[in-house]
Amino acid sequence: MKKFAKTLSLAAVSGALIFTSACANKEASKEEKKVAVSSLPDAGDFKDQLTLNLSGSVTRGKVEDGNYVQKKLEEQFNVKIVNTKTDTWNADQVNLMVASGDLPDTFAFTTGGKTAQELFDSGLTRTIPKEMLEKYAPLYMKMLSENPSGDKMNLKNGTDKEYLSLIGQYAHVDGLVWGPTFRLDWMEKLGIKPPGEIKQVGPSGGREKIYYTDGAYTIKEMEEILKAFTFNDPDGNGKNDTYGISPWNNNTNWTHTLMGSFGIAPTFNLMEDGKLVTTEISQNYKAFLKQMAKWYDMGLIDPEFTTLDDKKSWEKYKQGKVGYYVAQPSYIAMDDWAKGRAPQNIVENPDSTAKLLATAPEIGKDGQQGEGSFIPVGNLADAFYVSKDVTDEQLARILQIFDYINFDNDARWTLYGEVGVHSDWEGEPEKSALKVRPEFAEQEGNSGFWAYNFRTYDKERVSWFQSEYTMKVKNELYAREDVKEKMMIRPYKWDLFNETKIKELEKRYKGQLDTIVAEFRMKAIVGEVDIDKEWDSYVENWKNNGGQEILGELEKAPKASDLLKQ
């Protein structure tokens, strides 16, 4: 799976950008003339050659002029492509590009900051008329219509016919993104039974040592397992040197299913006692912290976690001293890009005798189970922009290229070339991942693969970069329809259409609020503060540092449940 496709980062989801300069006339940008769509060429009319400076989601400045994909697109659409040689994942390079005013005609910069409206108001982008999308990008419009609220996202304020950016479909994060795993060989030694029928992930390559089940343990049962992992010498070395769980300190991914057993998800909001609150000041979050503090006090949590980031935690796990770890489906399926990550790194060595069991998320005392949806509402995310100086005729051609390479699956050659020439199936044809041959660049370079594409994937495209084993465990567990319906936690309210000032307030207050939350979480877990005694003071501190303003603005947002009905 390509790096940009696999990175589960909300920075990518936001589709926002960081710029240190704003150029162009703001008022002129707001008053664009109406596009006379009927006067533009028919779809498929490419008789006039156009020059386009294109970039996409994977533009790292490594594309070679005259590459395979470039030549084919130029011939098919009668265009001359000017390649973007800037690394659009590098904030400094992007800022220099913007400051010089030399933006490509299309871009999807992978860096965070301004909203689509702010980019437009700064004179950096143009709008994309709905009428032109209907004429030149029918596959894209079909995708929008099939996703709740899709056709209402990214509209320019005050209009229902002008889009500020285009959006992608994120089928690769559909369903549960994280799930718990346990050292199955330890369980067998200690006489702990799996919570349901178990199946092997695959027949070889380490996958034969990894099993999965749609059964789950309760939090109470899990506590007993963690105690056994910690105190009953599961590795048989006669030493008290193992732990039930080893978290990390640089993000909250390790908490997702554990928090789900308390009915909450990081950064989301919910109704509690008739009031709207964010997760981090909710009573359920308080109960979660008390559970973690209890486990830490019992010695079940590795005390070194306070000094470990996720990568150091992977290495700690690989030493064979930890029994529980969370994983993505691609981890337990041992996809190439996930090599070295916990927990599958424990079985990568052919001589390893370790075994793993992936289960459904833990079940809380009131039956809660699941995790927060990776995309809070729906399955659409990211942003593809068109530069302010692009003419209507150029936009018509751009939209046809965009529609073809991103939504017509006959355009697979723009990502993998010709199968049997540029790439091969990892396993069974059409049912396994595609692998580019070593003589061709996997991205950009001499092949031009992914060089002009946007970050958008339907289920078929996902199957091109996820192994058949990942697809198997997703279909049978993580993304099963009943699992999604029961276990996906959504926020109560969400400003999907940017109708409030939430983003503005988050820019102002997010840094200090994140610090308040992170410091209290760490101190609470390791026992430096009495959670019950300090809770009210913590909540008041959070509210007084911008949290109350954010809650007030959230009240104006629509309910997520209503957005999903549209």
Coordinates of C-alpha atoms in Angstrom, one line a residue:
M1 CA 0.0 0.0 0.0
K2 CA 1.4 3.4 -1.0
K3 CA 2.6 5.6 1.8
F4 CA 0.1 8.4 1.1
A5 CA -2.8 5.9 0.9
K6 CA -1.9 4.1 4.2
T7 CA -1.1 7.1 6.4
L8 CA -4.1 7.4 8.8
S9 CA -3.7 11.0 9.6
L10 CA -6.4 13.6 10.1
A11 CA -4.0 16.1 8.6
A12 CA -4.6 14.3 5.3
V13 CA -8.3 14.1 5.9
S14 CA -8.6 17.9 6.5
G15 CA -7.3 18.7 3.0
A16 CA -6.2 22.0 4.5
L17 CA -2.9 23.8 3.8
I18 CA -0.3 25.8 5.6
F19 CA 0.8 29.0 3.9
T20 CA 2.9 31.9 5.2
S21 CA 1.8 34.3 2.5
A22 CA -1.4 35.4 0.9
C23 CA -1.1 36.9 -2.5
A24 CA -3.7 38.2 -4.9
N25 CA -6.7 40.5 -4.5
K26 CA -9.2 39.0 -2.0
E27 CA -12.2 40.9 -3.2
A28 CA -11.5 40.1 -6.9
S29 CA -11.2 36.5 -5.9
K30 CA -14.7 36.6 -4.5
E31 CA -16.3 38.1 -7.6
E32 CA -15.7 35.6 -10.3
K33 CA -17.6 35.9 -13.5
K34 CA -20.2 33.4 -14.3
V35 CA -19.0 30.5 -16.5
A36 CA -20.8 30.1 -19.8
V37 CA -20.7 26.3 -19.8
S38 CA -22.7 26.0 -23.0
S39 CA -19.9 27.9 -24.9
L40 CA -17.2 25.4 -23.8
P41 CA -16.2 22.4 -25.9
D42 CA -18.3 19.2 -25.6
A43 CA -17.0 16.5 -23.4
G44 CA -14.4 14.5 -25.4
D45 CA -13.6 17.4 -27.7
F46 CA -9.9 17.7 -27.5
K47 CA -9.1 19.2 -30.9
D48 CA -7.2 22.2 -29.3
Q49 CA -4.0 21.3 -27.5
L50 CA -3.7 22.9 -24.0
T51 CA -0.7 23.2 -21.7
L52 CA -1.4 22.2 -18.1
N53 CA 0.9 22.3 -15.1
L54 CA -0.4 19.3 -13.1
S55 CA 0.3 17.9 -9.6
G56 CA -1.5 15.5 -7.4
S57 CA -1.5 13.9 -4.0
V58 CA 1.9 12.2 -4.5
T59 CA 3.9 15.0 -6.0
R60 CA 7.3 14.7 -4.3
G61 CA 9.3 16.5 -7.0
K62 CA 10.7 13.2 -8.4
V63 CA 8.7 12.9 -11.6
E64 CA 10.8 12.7 -14.8
D65 CA 9.8 14.6 -17.9
G66 CA 8.5 12.3 -20.7
N67 CA 7.5 9.6 -18.3
Y68 CA 5.2 6.7 -19.3
V69 CA 2.0 8.1 -17.8
Q70 CA 2.6 11.6 -19.0
K71 CA 3.1 10.5 -22.6
K72 CA -0.1 8.5 -22.6
L73 CA -2.2 11.2 -21.0
E74 CA -0.8 13.8 -23.4
E75 CA -1.9 11.7 -26.4
Q76 CA -5.3 10.8 -24.9
F77 CA -6.3 14.3 -23.9
N78 CA -4.2 16.4 -26.4
V79 CA -2.4 18.2 -23.7
K80 CA 1.1 19.2 -22.9
I81 CA 1.9 18.4 -19.3
V82 CA 4.3 20.6 -17.4
N83 CA 5.5 18.5 -14.4
T84 CA 5.7 19.9 -10.9
K85 CA 9.2 19.4 -9.5
T86 CA 8.4 20.6 -6.0
D87 CA 7.9 18.3 -3.0
T88 CA 4.3 19.2 -2.2
W89 CA 4.6 17.2 1.1
N90 CA 7.2 19.7 2.3
A91 CA 5.7 22.7 4.1
D92 CA 8.7 24.9 3.5
Q93 CA 8.8 24.2 -0.3
V94 CA 5.0 24.7 -0.5
N95 CA 5.3 28.0 1.2
L96 CA 8.0 29.2 -1.2
M97 CA 5.9 28.1 -4.1
V98 CA 3.0 30.1 -2.8
A99 CA 5.1 33.1 -2.0
S100 CA 6.4 33.2 -5.5
G101 CA 2.9 32.9 -7.0
D102 CA 4.0 30.0 -9.1
L103 CA 1.3 27.4 -8.2
P104 CA 0.6 24.4 -10.4
D105 CA -2.8 24.4 -12.1
T106 CA -3.9 21.6 -9.8
F107 CA -2.7 20.6 -6.4
A108 CA -3.5 18.5 -3.3
F109 CA -0.8 19.7 -0.9
T110 CA -0.2 17.2 1.9
T111 CA 0.3 19.7 4.7
G112 CA -2.1 21.4 7.2
G113 CA -3.4 24.9 7.8
K114 CA -5.9 27.0 5.9
T115 CA -9.5 25.9 4.9
A116 CA -10.7 25.8 1.3
Q117 CA -12.6 29.0 1.9
E118 CA -9.5 30.8 3.2
L119 CA -7.5 29.6 0.2
F120 CA -10.2 31.0 -2.1
D121 CA -10.4 34.3 -0.2
S122 CA -6.7 34.7 -0.4
G123 CA -6.8 34.5 -4.2
L124 CA -5.0 31.2 -4.5
T125 CA -7.8 29.1 -6.0
R126 CA -10.8 29.3 -8.2
T127 CA -14.2 27.8 -7.8
I128 CA -15.4 24.7 -9.8
P129 CA -18.9 25.1 -11.1
K130 CA -21.3 22.3 -10.5
E131 CA -22.5 22.5 -14.1
M132 CA -19.0 21.9 -15.3
L133 CA -18.6 18.9 -13.1
E134 CA -21.9 17.4 -14.4
K135 CA -20.7 17.9 -17.9
Y136 CA -17.0 16.9 -17.6
A137 CA -16.8 14.8 -14.5
P138 CA -19.9 12.5 -14.4
L139 CA -18.2 9.7 -12.5
Y140 CA -17.1 12.1 -9.8
M141 CA -20.6 13.4 -9.5
K142 CA -22.0 9.9 -9.3
M143 CA -19.6 9.1 -6.4
L144 CA -20.8 12.3 -4.6
S145 CA -24.4 11.3 -5.0
E146 CA -23.7 7.8 -3.5
N147 CA -22.3 9.3 -0.4
P148 CA -24.4 11.1 2.2
S149 CA -24.1 14.9 2.0
G150 CA -21.4 14.5 -0.7
D151 CA -22.9 17.0 -3.1
K152 CA -23.1 19.6 -0.3
M153 CA -19.5 19.4 0.9
N154 CA -17.0 22.1 -0.1
L155 CA -19.5 24.5 -1.5
K156 CA -18.5 28.1 -1.5
N157 CA -20.3 30.1 1.2
G158 CA -23.6 31.4 0.0
T159 CA -23.9 29.2 -3.1
D160 CA -25.1 25.7 -4.0
K161 CA -23.5 25.6 -7.5
E162 CA -19.8 26.5 -6.9
Y163 CA -17.3 24.2 -5.2
L164 CA -14.1 25.4 -3.6
S165 CA -12.4 22.0 -4.0
L166 CA -13.0 18.5 -5.0
I167 CA -13.1 15.6 -2.5
G168 CA -12.0 12.0 -2.4
Q169 CA -13.6 8.7 -1.4
Y170 CA -11.8 6.9 1.4
A171 CA -12.9 3.3 1.1
H172 CA -9.5 2.2 2.4
V173 CA -10.5 3.3 5.9
D174 CA -14.1 2.0 5.8
G175 CA -14.9 0.1 9.0
L176 CA -12.7 -0.4 12.1
V177 CA -9.2 1.0 11.6
W178 CA -7.8 -0.5 14.9
G179 CA -8.4 -3.7 16.7
P180 CA -6.9 -5.5 19.8
T181 CA -4.4 -8.3 19.5
F182 CA -3.1 -10.8 22.1
R183 CA -0.1 -13.1 22.2
L184 CA -1.9 -16.3 21.4
D185 CA 1.1 -18.5 22.3
W186 CA 1.1 -16.9 25.8
M187 CA -2.7 -17.5 26.0
E188 CA -2.2 -21.2 25.1
K189 CA 0.6 -21.6 27.7
L190 CA -1.5 -20.0 30.4
G191 CA -4.7 -21.8 29.5
I192 CA -6.6 -18.8 28.3
K193 CA -9.3 -19.6 25.8
P194 CA -10.0 -17.4 22.7
P195 CA -13.4 -15.6 22.8
G196 CA -14.6 -17.3 19.7
E197 CA -13.7 -19.5 16.7
I198 CA -10.3 -18.5 15.3
K199 CA -9.0 -18.6 11.7
Q200 CA -5.6 -18.2 10.2
V201 CA -4.9 -15.0 8.4
G202 CA -2.9 -16.8 5.7
P203 CA -0.9 -19.9 4.9
S204 CA 2.7 -18.7 5.0
G205 CA 5.2 -15.8 5.4
G206 CA 4.3 -15.4 9.0
R207 CA 0.6 -15.1 8.4
E208 CA 0.2 -18.7 9.5
K209 CA 1.1 -17.5 13.0
I210 CA -1.6 -14.9 13.1
Y211 CA -5.2 -15.7 13.8
Y212 CA -8.4 -13.6 14.1
T213 CA -11.9 -14.0 15.6
D214 CA -15.0 -11.9 15.7
G215 CA -15.3 -12.8 19.4
A216 CA -14.3 -10.3 22.1
Y217 CA -13.3 -10.1 25.7
T218 CA -15.0 -7.9 28.3
I219 CA -12.9 -5.3 30.1
K220 CA -13.2 -7.4 33.2
E221 CA -11.9 -10.5 31.3
M222 CA -9.2 -8.5 29.7
E223 CA -8.0 -7.3 33.1
E224 CA -7.5 -11.0 34.2
I225 CA -5.6 -11.7 30.9
L226 CA -3.3 -8.7 31.4
K227 CA -2.6 -9.9 35.0
A228 CA -1.7 -13.3 33.7
F229 CA 0.5 -11.8 31.0
T230 CA 2.3 -9.7 33.7
F231 CA 2.7 -12.0 36.6
N232 CA 2.4 -15.6 35.4
D233 CA 5.7 -15.8 33.4
P234 CA 4.2 -16.3 30.0
D235 CA 7.5 -16.3 28.2
G236 CA 8.8 -19.0 30.6
N237 CA 12.2 -17.4 31.4
G238 CA 11.6 -17.5 35.2
K239 CA 11.7 -13.7 35.5
N240 CA 9.1 -11.1 36.3
D241 CA 9.8 -9.0 33.1
T242 CA 6.6 -9.0 31.1
Y243 CA 3.7 -6.6 30.9
G244 CA 0.1 -6.8 29.8
I245 CA 0.1 -3.6 27.7
S246 CA 2.7 -1.1 26.5
P247 CA 1.2 2.1 25.2
W248 CA 3.1 5.1 23.8
N249 CA 3.0 8.8 24.4
N250 CA 2.9 10.7 21.1
N251 CA -0.7 9.9 20.0
T252 CA -3.8 8.2 21.3
N253 CA -4.2 5.4 18.7
W254 CA -3.5 2.9 21.5
T255 CA -6.7 4.0 23.3
H256 CA -9.2 3.7 20.4
T257 CA -10.8 0.4 21.2
L258 CA -10.3 0.7 25.0
M259 CA -12.1 4.1 24.9
G260 CA -14.7 2.5 22.7
S261 CA -15.5 0.1 25.6
F262 CA -16.6 3.3 27.4
G263 CA -18.7 4.5 24.5
I264 CA -16.4 7.3 23.5
A265 CA -13.8 8.2 20.9
P266 CA -10.9 10.7 21.1
T267 CA -11.7 14.4 20.1
F268 CA -15.4 13.6 19.4
N269 CA -18.4 15.1 21.2
L270 CA -21.4 13.5 22.8
M271 CA -24.5 14.3 24.8
E272 CA -24.1 13.7 28.6
D273 CA -26.8 14.6 31.1
G274 CA -28.6 16.7 28.5
K275 CA -25.5 18.7 27.7
L276 CA -23.1 18.7 24.8
V277 CA -19.5 17.9 25.8
T278 CA -16.4 16.8 24.1
T279 CA -15.0 13.3 24.9
E280 CA -12.1 14.7 27.0
I281 CA -14.3 16.3 29.6
S282 CA -17.0 13.6 29.7
Q283 CA -17.7 11.3 32.6
N284 CA -17.1 8.3 30.4
Y285 CA -13.6 9.6 29.7
K286 CA -13.0 10.1 33.4
A287 CA -14.0 6.4 33.9
F288 CA -11.6 5.4 31.1
L289 CA -8.8 7.3 32.8
K290 CA -9.6 5.6 36.1
Q291 CA -9.5 2.2 34.5
M292 CA -6.0 2.9 33.0
A293 CA -4.8 4.3 36.3
K294 CA -6.0 1.2 38.0
W295 CA -4.1 -1.0 35.5
Y296 CA -1.0 1.1 35.9
D297 CA -1.1 0.9 39.7
M298 CA -1.5 -2.9 39.4
G299 CA 1.6 -3.0 37.3
L300 CA -0.1 -4.2 34.1
I301 CA 1.0 -1.2 32.0
D302 CA 4.7 -0.9 31.0
P303 CA 5.9 2.1 33.1
E304 CA 8.4 3.0 30.3
F305 CA 5.5 4.0 28.0
T306 CA 5.9 7.7 29.2
T307 CA 9.2 7.8 27.3
L308 CA 8.1 5.8 24.2
D309 CA 6.7 7.1 21.0
D310 CA 4.9 4.7 18.7
K311 CA 8.1 3.6 16.8
K312 CA 10.0 3.0 20.1
S313 CA 7.0 1.1 21.3
W314 CA 7.1 -1.2 18.3
E315 CA 10.7 -2.0 19.1
K316 CA 9.8 -2.7 22.8
Y317 CA 7.1 -5.0 21.7
K318 CA 9.4 -6.9 19.3
Q319 CA 11.5 -7.8 22.4
G320 CA 8.7 -10.2 23.3
K321 CA 7.8 -8.7 26.7
V322 CA 4.3 -7.4 25.9
G323 CA 1.1 -9.4 25.5
Y324 CA -1.5 -6.9 24.2
Y325 CA -1.2 -4.4 21.3
V326 CA -3.6 -2.7 18.9
A327 CA -3.2 -3.2 15.1
Q328 CA -4.7 -2.2 11.8
P329 CA -6.0 -4.9 9.5
S330 CA -3.0 -4.4 7.2
Y331 CA -0.7 -5.1 10.2
I332 CA -2.1 -8.5 11.0
A333 CA -2.2 -9.3 7.3
M334 CA 1.5 -8.4 7.1
D335 CA 1.2 -6.1 4.1
D336 CA 4.6 -4.9 2.8
W337 CA 4.3 -1.3 4.0
A338 CA 3.5 -2.5 7.6
K339 CA 6.7 -4.5 8.1
G340 CA 8.5 -3.7 11.3
R341 CA 5.4 -2.5 13.1
A342 CA 4.0 -4.1 16.1
P343 CA 2.4 -6.5 16.6
Q344 CA 3.3 -8.4 13.4
N345 CA 7.0 -7.7 13.9
I346 CA 7.0 -10.4 16.5
V347 CA 6.4 -13.1 13.9
E348 CA 8.3 -11.7 10.9
N349 CA 11.4 -13.8 11.7
P350 CA 10.9 -17.3 10.2
D351 CA 12.3 -18.8 13.4
S352 CA 9.8 -17.0 15.6
T353 CA 7.5 -19.3 17.7
A354 CA 5.2 -16.4 18.7
K355 CA 1.6 -16.5 17.7
L356 CA -1.0 -13.6 17.6
L357 CA -4.8 -13.4 18.0
A358 CA -6.7 -10.4 16.7
T359 CA -10.2 -10.0 18.3
A360 CA -13.1 -7.7 18.0
P361 CA -12.9 -4.6 20.3
E362 CA -13.2 -5.0 24.0
I363 CA -16.7 -4.9 25.6
G364 CA -17.4 -2.4 28.4
K365 CA -19.5 -3.0 31.5
D366 CA -22.6 -1.6 29.9
G367 CA -22.1 -3.5 26.6
Q368 CA -20.3 -0.6 24.8
Q369 CA -18.0 -1.8 22.0
G370 CA -16.3 -0.2 19.1
E371 CA -14.2 2.8 18.1
G372 CA -14.5 6.2 16.6
S373 CA -14.9 6.3 12.9
F374 CA -11.7 7.4 11.1
I375 CA -13.7 10.0 9.2
P376 CA -16.3 11.4 11.6
V377 CA -19.2 11.6 9.1
G378 CA -19.3 9.5 5.9
N379 CA -16.4 8.3 3.9
L380 CA -15.3 11.4 2.0
A381 CA -12.1 13.4 2.8
D382 CA -9.2 15.4 1.5
A383 CA -9.1 18.2 -1.1
F384 CA -8.1 18.7 -4.7
Y385 CA -7.7 22.4 -5.7
V386 CA -7.6 24.3 -9.0
S387 CA -5.4 27.3 -9.2
K388 CA -6.9 30.8 -9.6
D389 CA -5.4 31.4 -13.0
V390 CA -6.8 28.3 -14.7
T391 CA -9.2 29.3 -17.5
D392 CA -12.6 27.7 -18.1
E393 CA -11.3 25.9 -21.1
Q394 CA -8.4 24.5 -19.1
L395 CA -10.7 23.5 -16.3
A396 CA -12.9 21.6 -18.7
R397 CA -9.9 19.5 -19.8
I398 CA -8.6 19.2 -16.2
L399 CA -11.9 17.8 -15.0
Q400 CA -12.0 15.2 -17.8
I401 CA -8.5 14.1 -16.9
F402 CA -9.4 14.1 -13.2
D403 CA -12.6 12.1 -13.8
Y404 CA -10.8 9.5 -15.9
I405 CA -7.6 8.9 -13.9
N406 CA -9.4 8.9 -10.5
F407 CA -12.8 7.4 -11.1
D408 CA -12.6 5.3 -14.2
N409 CA -11.0 2.0 -13.1
D410 CA -9.9 1.3 -16.7
A411 CA -7.2 4.0 -15.8
R412 CA -5.4 1.6 -13.5
W413 CA -2.4 2.0 -15.8
T414 CA -1.9 5.5 -14.4
L415 CA -1.1 3.8 -11.1
Y416 CA 0.5 0.5 -12.0
G417 CA 1.0 0.5 -15.8
E418 CA 0.3 -2.5 -17.8
V419 CA 0.0 -5.7 -15.8
G420 CA 2.6 -8.2 -17.0
V421 CA 4.8 -5.4 -18.3
H422 CA 5.1 -2.8 -15.5
S423 CA 3.5 -4.7 -12.6
D424 CA 2.3 -8.1 -11.4
W425 CA -0.3 -9.6 -9.1
E426 CA 1.1 -10.5 -5.7
G427 CA -1.1 -13.6 -5.7
E428 CA -4.3 -14.6 -7.6
P429 CA -5.0 -12.2 -10.5
E430 CA -7.6 -9.6 -9.8
K431 CA -7.8 -10.8 -6.2
S432 CA -4.5 -9.6 -4.7
A433 CA -2.3 -6.5 -4.6
L434 CA -0.4 -5.2 -7.6
K435 CA 3.4 -4.9 -7.3
V436 CA 5.4 -2.6 -9.6
R437 CA 8.4 -4.3 -11.1
P438 CA 11.8 -3.0 -9.8
E439 CA 12.9 -1.5 -13.1
F440 CA 10.0 1.0 -12.9
A441 CA 9.5 3.7 -10.3
E442 CA 6.7 2.8 -7.9
Q443 CA 5.7 6.5 -7.8
E444 CA 6.6 9.3 -10.2
G445 CA 10.1 8.8 -11.7
N446 CA 10.4 7.2 -15.1
S447 CA 6.9 5.6 -14.8
G448 CA 4.9 8.6 -13.7
F449 CA 2.7 6.3 -11.6
W450 CA 0.5 8.2 -9.1
A451 CA 2.1 11.5 -10.3
Y452 CA -1.2 13.2 -11.3
N453 CA -3.7 11.2 -9.3
F454 CA -5.7 12.4 -6.3
R455 CA -6.0 10.5 -3.1
T456 CA -9.4 8.8 -3.7
Y457 CA -10.2 5.1 -3.7
D458 CA -13.4 3.0 -4.2
K459 CA -13.4 -0.6 -3.1
E460 CA -11.9 -1.9 -6.3
R461 CA -9.0 0.5 -6.1
V462 CA -8.4 -0.4 -2.5
S463 CA -7.9 -4.0 -3.6
W464 CA -5.1 -3.0 -5.9
F465 CA -2.9 -1.9 -3.0
Q466 CA -4.2 -4.0 -0.1
S467 CA -3.2 -7.6 0.0
E468 CA -5.8 -10.3 -0.4
Y469 CA -5.3 -11.2 3.3
T470 CA -6.1 -7.6 4.4
M471 CA -9.2 -7.7 2.3
K472 CA -10.1 -11.1 3.8
V473 CA -9.9 -9.9 7.4
K474 CA -11.7 -6.7 6.6
N475 CA -14.5 -8.5 4.9
E476 CA -14.8 -11.1 7.7
L477 CA -14.3 -8.8 10.7
Y478 CA -13.2 -5.1 10.6
A479 CA -15.4 -3.9 7.8
R480 CA -18.3 -6.3 8.0
E481 CA -21.6 -4.5 7.5
D482 CA -23.0 -5.5 10.9
V483 CA -19.8 -4.7 12.6
K484 CA -19.8 -1.2 11.1
E485 CA -23.4 -0.6 12.1
K486 CA -22.9 -1.7 15.6
M487 CA -19.4 -0.6 16.5
M488 CA -18.7 2.7 14.6
I489 CA -18.8 5.6 17.1
R490 CA -19.7 8.9 15.5
P491 CA -19.7 12.4 17.1
Y492 CA -23.1 13.8 18.1
K493 CA -22.5 17.0 16.2
W494 CA -20.2 17.8 13.3
D495 CA -19.7 20.9 11.2
L496 CA -19.4 19.1 7.9
F497 CA -20.2 22.1 5.7
N498 CA -18.1 24.7 7.5
E499 CA -21.1 26.6 8.6
T500 CA -19.7 27.7 12.0
K501 CA -16.5 29.2 13.3
I502 CA -15.3 26.0 14.9
K503 CA -12.2 25.8 12.7
E504 CA -11.3 29.4 13.5
L505 CA -11.6 28.7 17.2
E506 CA -9.7 25.4 17.0
K507 CA -6.8 27.3 15.3
R508 CA -6.8 29.7 18.2
Y509 CA -7.2 27.3 21.1
K510 CA -6.2 23.8 19.9
G511 CA -2.6 23.9 21.0
Q512 CA -3.3 24.9 24.6
L513 CA -6.3 22.6 24.9
D514 CA -4.3 19.6 23.6
T515 CA -1.6 20.4 26.1
I516 CA -4.1 20.5 29.0
V517 CA -5.6 17.2 27.9
A518 CA -2.3 15.4 27.3
E519 CA -0.8 16.5 30.6
F520 CA -3.8 15.5 32.6
R521 CA -4.1 12.2 30.8
M522 CA -0.5 11.3 31.5
K523 CA -0.6 12.4 35.2
A524 CA -3.9 10.6 35.7
I525 CA -2.7 7.3 34.3
V526 CA 0.6 7.2 36.3
G527 CA -1.0 8.3 39.5
E528 CA 0.5 11.8 39.8
V529 CA -3.0 13.3 40.3
D530 CA -6.1 12.0 42.1
I531 CA -8.6 11.9 39.2
D532 CA -11.7 12.4 41.4
K533 CA -10.2 15.3 43.3
E534 CA -8.7 17.1 40.3
W535 CA -11.4 16.4 37.7
D536 CA -13.5 19.5 38.2
S537 CA -10.5 21.7 38.2
Y538 CA -9.2 20.1 35.0
V539 CA -12.6 20.5 33.3
E540 CA -12.8 24.2 34.4
N541 CA -9.3 24.8 33.1
W542 CA -10.2 23.2 29.7
K543 CA -13.3 25.4 29.4
N544 CA -11.5 28.6 30.4
N545 CA -8.9 28.1 27.8
G546 CA -11.2 28.2 24.8
G547 CA -13.1 25.0 25.3
Q548 CA -16.3 26.7 26.3
E549 CA -16.3 28.8 23.2
I550 CA -15.8 25.7 21.1
L551 CA -18.7 23.9 22.8
G552 CA -20.9 27.0 22.2
E553 CA -20.0 26.9 18.5
L554 CA -20.5 23.2 18.3
E555 CA -24.1 23.7 19.4
K556 CA -24.7 25.4 16.0
A557 CA -23.5 22.4 14.0
P558 CA -25.9 19.8 12.6
K559 CA -26.3 16.3 14.2
A560 CA -24.0 13.7 12.6
S561 CA -27.0 11.3 12.4
D562 CA -28.9 13.8 10.3
L563 CA -25.9 14.3 8.0
L564 CA -25.7 10.6 7.4
K565 CA -29.4 10.4 6.3
Q566 CA -29.0 13.0 3.5

